[in-house]
Amino acid sequence: MVYYTISGIRLPCVPSVHHNSSSHRNSSSVAGNASTALSFPLKKHSLSRKIVAGSSSYDSEASTTATSGKVLVPGGDSSFTTNVLVPGAKPPSSTDQLETSDIVSEDPKVLREVPESSSMVGDTSTEVLDEQEKIAVLPDTREKTDKRTVPPPGAGQRIYDIDPILSSFRQHLDYRYSQYKRMRADIDKFEGGLEKFSRGYEKFGFIRSETGITYREWAPGATRAALIGDFNNWNPNADVMARDEFGVWEIFLPNNADGSSPIPHGSRVKIRMDTPSGLKDSIPAWIKFAVQAPGEIPYNGIYYDPPEEEKYVFKHPQPKKPKSLRIYESHVGMSSTEPKINTYANFRDEMLPRIKKLGYNAVQIMAIQEHSYYASFGYHVTNFFAPSSRFGTPDDLKSLIDKAHELGLLVLMDIVHSHASNNTLDGLNMFDGTDSHYFHSGSRGHHWMWDSRLFNYGSWEVVRYLLSNARWWLDEFKFDGFRFDGVTSMMYTHHGLQMTFTGNYNEYFGFATDVDAVVYLMLVNDMIHGLFPEAVSIGEDVSGMPTFCVPIQDGGVGFDYRLHMAIADKWIELLQKRDEDWRMGDIIHTLTNRRWLEKCISYAESHDQALVGDKTIAFWLMDKDMYDFMALDRPATPLIDRGIALHKMIRLITMALGGEGYLNFMGNEFGHPEWIDFPRGDQHLPNGKVVPGNNNSFDKCRRRFDLGDAEYLRYHGLQEFDRAMHHLEGTYGFMTDIHQYISRKDEGDRVIVFERGNLVFVFNFHWNNSYSDYRIGCHKSGKYKIVLDSDDALFGGFDRLDHNAEYFTFEGWYDDRPRSIMVYAPARTAVVYALVEDKPESAPLKIETTSTLVDDNEPEPEPEDAPEAAAEDDAASELVQS
């Protein structure tokens, strides 16, 4: 473990491995990844400054500062001169005011009170402000402007053409869209537009300028606040903050006499507040880095502002959004083969080339936002703007992302805006001593199953915070998009708990719908697509909410993709049944049950299934036999043979038929054995019972990629098949091809046949029966060849098919297709046939339609005999366009 020093303590640190293009620091290499430990210098003379309250502009580049009529000294009065208000105006609310303003700017930015909108359909109680209401005039001296703008809202009516059933719910949907348009209008009027509004990190938190640092925090529940940290020896009377009438606390720290920063890079910082719940030290809500010191429980906020020569400079452009997404879902910490917490640097150097080689075009990274509880999988976020310090520094993360872009990989972030950790020491919970600060108060603000806090999406400042958070990761770190976690929980007040969605539209558009949350999702998608046109937005929704992936201007929620969560649940259900009880129609229905014009990301199994207490598909199929029979030098058991065959078939049919994109959690591509178990100690319950831990072991909190790489293990065949699947999609683009037709779902033969693009997929799920001269329908005439065969020996199969065989079409309708070919379909195999785009040849019109059942213990027939005989007829036919 490498450590760096901050104010006399040693903190764990990932070796910094990035190199600025203009300056290369000397480094000593450790396995090609490590550099010298970071050392953050601290100044001892910070207390000699004069403290000026309520005095800075939002402009981080401003060369002058405004001062209030009063000067604060250590221990002095925290009051200050009141804001300048437009004559006759009504003050804005405490949730809307950004800063104390004692100077009226020539180009004022204004805010006003935004009433909390109602989530009830038809509620007309929302107040509309008129010209007589007061507005607070705020200075906006920012010289730097962003030319990007978010297009204005559309009419929001096309959803009724896309789905006529929605017309019965027009009142709800029109109300929803009107709330969205109202928010857009308010943001445009009082914040200068969504582009500026989403840059809250330039107004709150620590803002560096040429003359010093402004720190600003919204904490209306606090009665006193002071900035404390290493820089002032944690003296709560040294840097007392000023509070305006709207609950925004602010202090300006001028540069030291020598021009250096008043807060050195790497200093620990917190805000100390007197709150209704007592004295409280909190990590600033907009902190950009937080670290847990060895041997300590609470985290510390870190003022992170390295010198220019140490900041990572991106070198590679972001890739364009691919037509079809093939996502490798990953977790940096558990991505090592060794039992340890892995680093951004190792992930960059070891995992990214692996992901590229496997054929994926996007990597989705979990647990980026700081989370004090490692075993939460990153979903109990404590510091929303801070990349997790367990894995390294923010600049190390930037280096990782830049390397992915060099390899042509999109980097998607698993972002959590659905809830927050209930941790009061490190996170937002009870930040200002009240439970209604960023969250709903009472039971509505608590998720009883997740034991976490739920945001109030009707609060102006909460919307600013979350929009700015999404913008921060896209702007600062160059992420290429998001997978929004827990969207179902956001959109309904019941959070999808103890609720079965049947598809009845009343389940989506009623009093249980949280309109505020849906409007927020529309706003964040609006911001993402308006400012970052190539960015990808994926929503995790299990409910099947109509309009979820319809563009916002058409009245939709605006996501690019929905995670097709029902597929993984269906495979779990089937894996608990006998093979004889699998129904082909049931599989097809689940895979294809998605809304028209709404794209889906399919996946065979979720990361949750890999956790202790659950099972991956491989473990469901092969169980304890995986421990003893995965080596090629010993015979496989029937359970292993079945498991390997079905593992490949399940993954291919999910990719081929389940959506327009595909996702795999790391390690599952080769059937990773066992489970994930985060390090944990014994838990002592209030009733005296003890829940045993695992002795804080990392043994099960890693990924054994060495198993997939070992050519002498059967895992390798599964991994090679995963590569072949992605190569097939990369070559033919079948996931996004508009031509899709399911020609057979035979419950007797247990065979599924379908077309996607110019490919014909044949799945034989029968546990015993193989079929020779098996006739399958197809659309286009010509010659077909095998382009993927799950029974290939390379993939751990029995090699029962001749890949040099050619299959020629027969004219005549079969399975509602105008043509057909004759194939051999071995038991438990998936075979893909591609149309060879050269001079086609056609077989005679009339052929036998019976197939032969083959005993797998007998010699295999030559599957190409019938097509070759048919090829003797030189009658040609035209290719039919799909």
Short mmCIF file of C-alpha atoms in Angstrom, two decimals, residues 474-653:
data_model
loop_
_atom_site.label_atom_id
_atom_site.label_comp_id
_atom_site.label_asym_id
_atom_site.label_seq_id
_atom_site.Cartn_x
_atom_site.Cartn_y
_atom_site.Cartn_z
CA LEU A 474 -19.42 14.65 -18.01
CA ASP A 475 -17.50 17.93 -18.08
CA GLU A 476 -14.65 17.33 -15.66
CA PHE A 477 -13.98 13.62 -16.17
CA LYS A 478 -15.19 13.16 -19.75
CA PHE A 479 -17.53 10.29 -18.98
CA ASP A 480 -19.55 9.34 -22.07
CA GLY A 481 -22.85 8.82 -20.32
CA PHE A 482 -24.65 7.23 -17.44
CA ARG A 483 -26.55 4.23 -16.26
CA PHE A 484 -29.04 5.77 -13.81
CA ASP A 485 -29.57 3.42 -10.90
CA GLY A 486 -32.88 2.75 -9.17
CA VAL A 487 -35.08 4.79 -11.50
CA THR A 488 -38.16 2.75 -10.61
CA SER A 489 -37.72 3.78 -6.99
CA MET A 490 -37.61 7.41 -8.09
CA MET A 491 -40.70 7.42 -10.29
CA TYR A 492 -43.17 5.95 -7.79
CA THR A 493 -43.89 6.82 -4.19
CA HIS A 494 -44.15 3.08 -3.45
CA HIS A 495 -40.66 2.71 -5.06
CA GLY A 496 -41.75 -0.47 -6.79
CA LEU A 497 -41.69 -2.34 -3.49
CA GLN A 498 -44.31 -5.04 -2.91
CA MET A 499 -45.68 -4.08 -6.29
CA THR A 500 -46.16 -6.28 -9.32
CA PHE A 501 -46.35 -4.37 -12.59
CA THR A 502 -48.77 -6.09 -14.93
CA GLY A 503 -48.63 -3.61 -17.81
CA ASN A 504 -51.92 -1.93 -16.91
CA TYR A 505 -51.38 1.76 -17.69
CA ASN A 506 -53.15 2.80 -14.50
CA GLU A 507 -50.08 1.52 -12.67
CA TYR A 508 -47.93 4.15 -14.39
CA PHE A 509 -50.09 7.25 -14.43
CA GLY A 510 -51.80 7.70 -11.09
CA PHE A 511 -51.40 9.14 -7.65
CA ALA A 512 -48.48 6.76 -6.90
CA THR A 513 -46.38 8.45 -9.58
CA ASP A 514 -43.86 10.98 -8.26
CA VAL A 515 -44.21 13.65 -10.93
CA ASP A 516 -41.43 15.74 -9.40
CA ALA A 517 -39.01 12.84 -9.85
CA VAL A 518 -40.12 12.17 -13.43
CA VAL A 519 -39.72 15.87 -14.26
CA TYR A 520 -36.21 15.77 -12.79
CA LEU A 521 -35.38 12.79 -15.02
CA MET A 522 -36.67 14.77 -18.01
CA LEU A 523 -34.50 17.73 -17.02
CA VAL A 524 -31.34 15.69 -16.54
CA ASN A 525 -31.84 13.90 -19.87
CA ASP A 526 -32.53 17.28 -21.45
CA MET A 527 -29.26 18.61 -20.09
CA ILE A 528 -27.28 15.51 -21.07
CA HIS A 529 -28.51 15.34 -24.66
CA GLY A 530 -28.59 19.09 -25.18
CA LEU A 531 -25.04 19.78 -23.99
CA PHE A 532 -23.45 16.41 -24.77
CA PRO A 533 -25.13 15.08 -27.95
CA GLU A 534 -22.92 11.98 -28.06
CA ALA A 535 -23.59 11.03 -24.44
CA VAL A 536 -25.59 7.89 -23.61
CA SER A 537 -28.38 7.78 -21.01
CA ILE A 538 -29.58 4.41 -19.70
CA GLY A 539 -32.28 3.99 -17.08
CA GLU A 540 -32.73 1.06 -14.72
CA ASP A 541 -36.50 0.67 -14.70
CA VAL A 542 -38.27 -2.56 -13.93
CA SER A 543 -41.81 -1.16 -14.21
CA GLY A 544 -41.93 -0.72 -17.97
CA MET A 545 -43.01 2.92 -17.74
CA PRO A 546 -44.41 3.96 -21.15
CA THR A 547 -42.61 6.90 -22.84
CA PHE A 548 -39.44 6.10 -20.86
CA CYS A 549 -37.21 6.11 -23.95
CA VAL A 550 -39.17 8.58 -26.02
CA PRO A 551 -37.46 11.95 -26.68
CA ILE A 552 -38.48 14.74 -24.33
CA GLN A 553 -39.71 17.04 -27.08
CA ASP A 554 -42.18 14.30 -27.97
CA GLY A 555 -43.46 14.04 -24.40
CA GLY A 556 -41.19 11.23 -23.17
CA VAL A 557 -38.78 10.91 -20.25
CA GLY A 558 -35.81 11.04 -22.62
CA PHE A 559 -33.62 8.02 -21.89
CA ASP A 560 -31.72 6.42 -24.78
CA TYR A 561 -32.09 2.90 -23.39
CA ARG A 562 -34.00 0.99 -20.76
CA LEU A 563 -32.36 -1.93 -18.99
CA HIS A 564 -34.39 -5.02 -19.90
CA MET A 565 -34.47 -6.32 -16.34
CA ALA A 566 -37.14 -8.97 -16.86
CA ILE A 567 -34.77 -11.17 -18.88
CA ALA A 568 -32.42 -11.94 -16.00
CA ASP A 569 -35.39 -12.70 -13.74
CA LYS A 570 -36.77 -15.10 -16.34
CA TRP A 571 -33.50 -17.05 -16.57
CA ILE A 572 -33.39 -17.38 -12.78
CA GLU A 573 -36.94 -18.71 -12.88
CA LEU A 574 -36.14 -21.24 -15.61
CA LEU A 575 -32.91 -22.41 -14.02
CA GLN A 576 -34.88 -23.58 -11.02
CA LYS A 577 -37.00 -25.82 -13.26
CA ARG A 578 -36.33 -29.06 -15.09
CA ASP A 579 -35.31 -28.75 -18.74
CA GLU A 580 -38.57 -30.48 -19.64
CA ASP A 581 -40.50 -27.57 -18.12
CA TRP A 582 -38.85 -24.84 -20.17
CA ARG A 583 -41.28 -23.32 -22.67
CA MET A 584 -39.92 -21.82 -25.88
CA GLY A 585 -42.81 -19.39 -26.16
CA ASP A 586 -42.21 -18.16 -22.65
CA ILE A 587 -38.56 -17.44 -23.44
CA ILE A 588 -39.43 -15.63 -26.67
CA HIS A 589 -42.13 -13.53 -25.01
CA THR A 590 -39.79 -12.32 -22.28
CA LEU A 591 -36.97 -11.50 -24.68
CA THR A 592 -39.16 -9.55 -27.12
CA ASN A 593 -41.59 -7.93 -24.68
CA ARG A 594 -40.48 -4.33 -25.10
CA ARG A 595 -42.10 -1.16 -26.32
CA TRP A 596 -42.02 -0.05 -29.92
CA LEU A 597 -39.39 2.63 -30.63
CA GLU A 598 -37.90 2.26 -27.14
CA LYS A 599 -34.45 0.69 -27.14
CA CYS A 600 -33.37 -1.80 -24.50
CA ILE A 601 -30.11 -3.07 -23.06
CA SER A 602 -30.43 -6.81 -22.47
CA TYR A 603 -28.42 -8.90 -20.06
CA ALA A 604 -28.62 -12.53 -19.00
CA GLU A 605 -27.71 -11.94 -15.36
CA SER A 606 -27.26 -8.94 -13.10
CA HIS A 607 -24.38 -8.05 -10.80
CA ASP A 608 -26.71 -8.65 -7.85
CA GLN A 609 -26.80 -12.36 -8.71
CA ALA A 610 -23.06 -12.53 -8.18
CA LEU A 611 -23.38 -11.42 -4.55
CA VAL A 612 -23.22 -13.82 -1.64
CA GLY A 613 -26.62 -15.34 -1.00
CA ASP A 614 -27.48 -15.52 -4.69
CA LYS A 615 -26.14 -17.47 -7.66
CA THR A 616 -24.76 -16.64 -11.08
CA ILE A 617 -26.06 -18.53 -14.10
CA ALA A 618 -22.92 -20.68 -14.14
CA PHE A 619 -23.37 -21.60 -10.49
CA TRP A 620 -27.06 -22.37 -10.99
CA LEU A 621 -26.10 -24.69 -13.85
CA MET A 622 -23.01 -26.45 -12.53
CA ASP A 623 -22.94 -25.83 -8.77
CA LYS A 624 -20.25 -27.71 -6.85
CA ASP A 625 -19.08 -29.63 -9.92
CA MET A 626 -17.28 -26.42 -10.93
CA TYR A 627 -14.72 -27.08 -8.21
CA ASP A 628 -13.54 -30.43 -9.56
CA PHE A 629 -14.48 -30.89 -13.21
CA MET A 630 -13.54 -27.74 -15.11
CA ALA A 631 -10.09 -28.99 -16.10
CA LEU A 632 -9.81 -30.42 -19.62
CA ASP A 633 -7.55 -33.25 -18.47
CA ARG A 634 -10.41 -34.97 -16.67
CA PRO A 635 -13.82 -36.07 -17.97
CA ALA A 636 -16.69 -33.67 -17.56
CA THR A 637 -19.81 -34.66 -15.69
CA PRO A 638 -23.28 -34.47 -17.27
CA LEU A 639 -23.89 -31.42 -15.10
CA ILE A 640 -20.81 -29.69 -16.51
CA ASP A 641 -21.69 -30.60 -20.11
CA ARG A 642 -25.22 -29.28 -19.64
CA GLY A 643 -24.01 -26.15 -17.88
CA ILE A 644 -21.45 -25.17 -20.47
CA ALA A 645 -23.87 -25.73 -23.33
CA LEU A 646 -26.76 -23.78 -21.78
CA HIS A 647 -24.49 -20.99 -20.54
CA LYS A 648 -23.53 -20.22 -24.13
CA MET A 649 -27.05 -20.55 -25.47
CA ILE A 650 -28.56 -18.32 -22.80
CA ARG A 651 -26.06 -15.54 -23.46
CA LEU A 652 -26.38 -15.66 -27.23
CA ILE A 653 -30.16 -15.69 -27.38
#
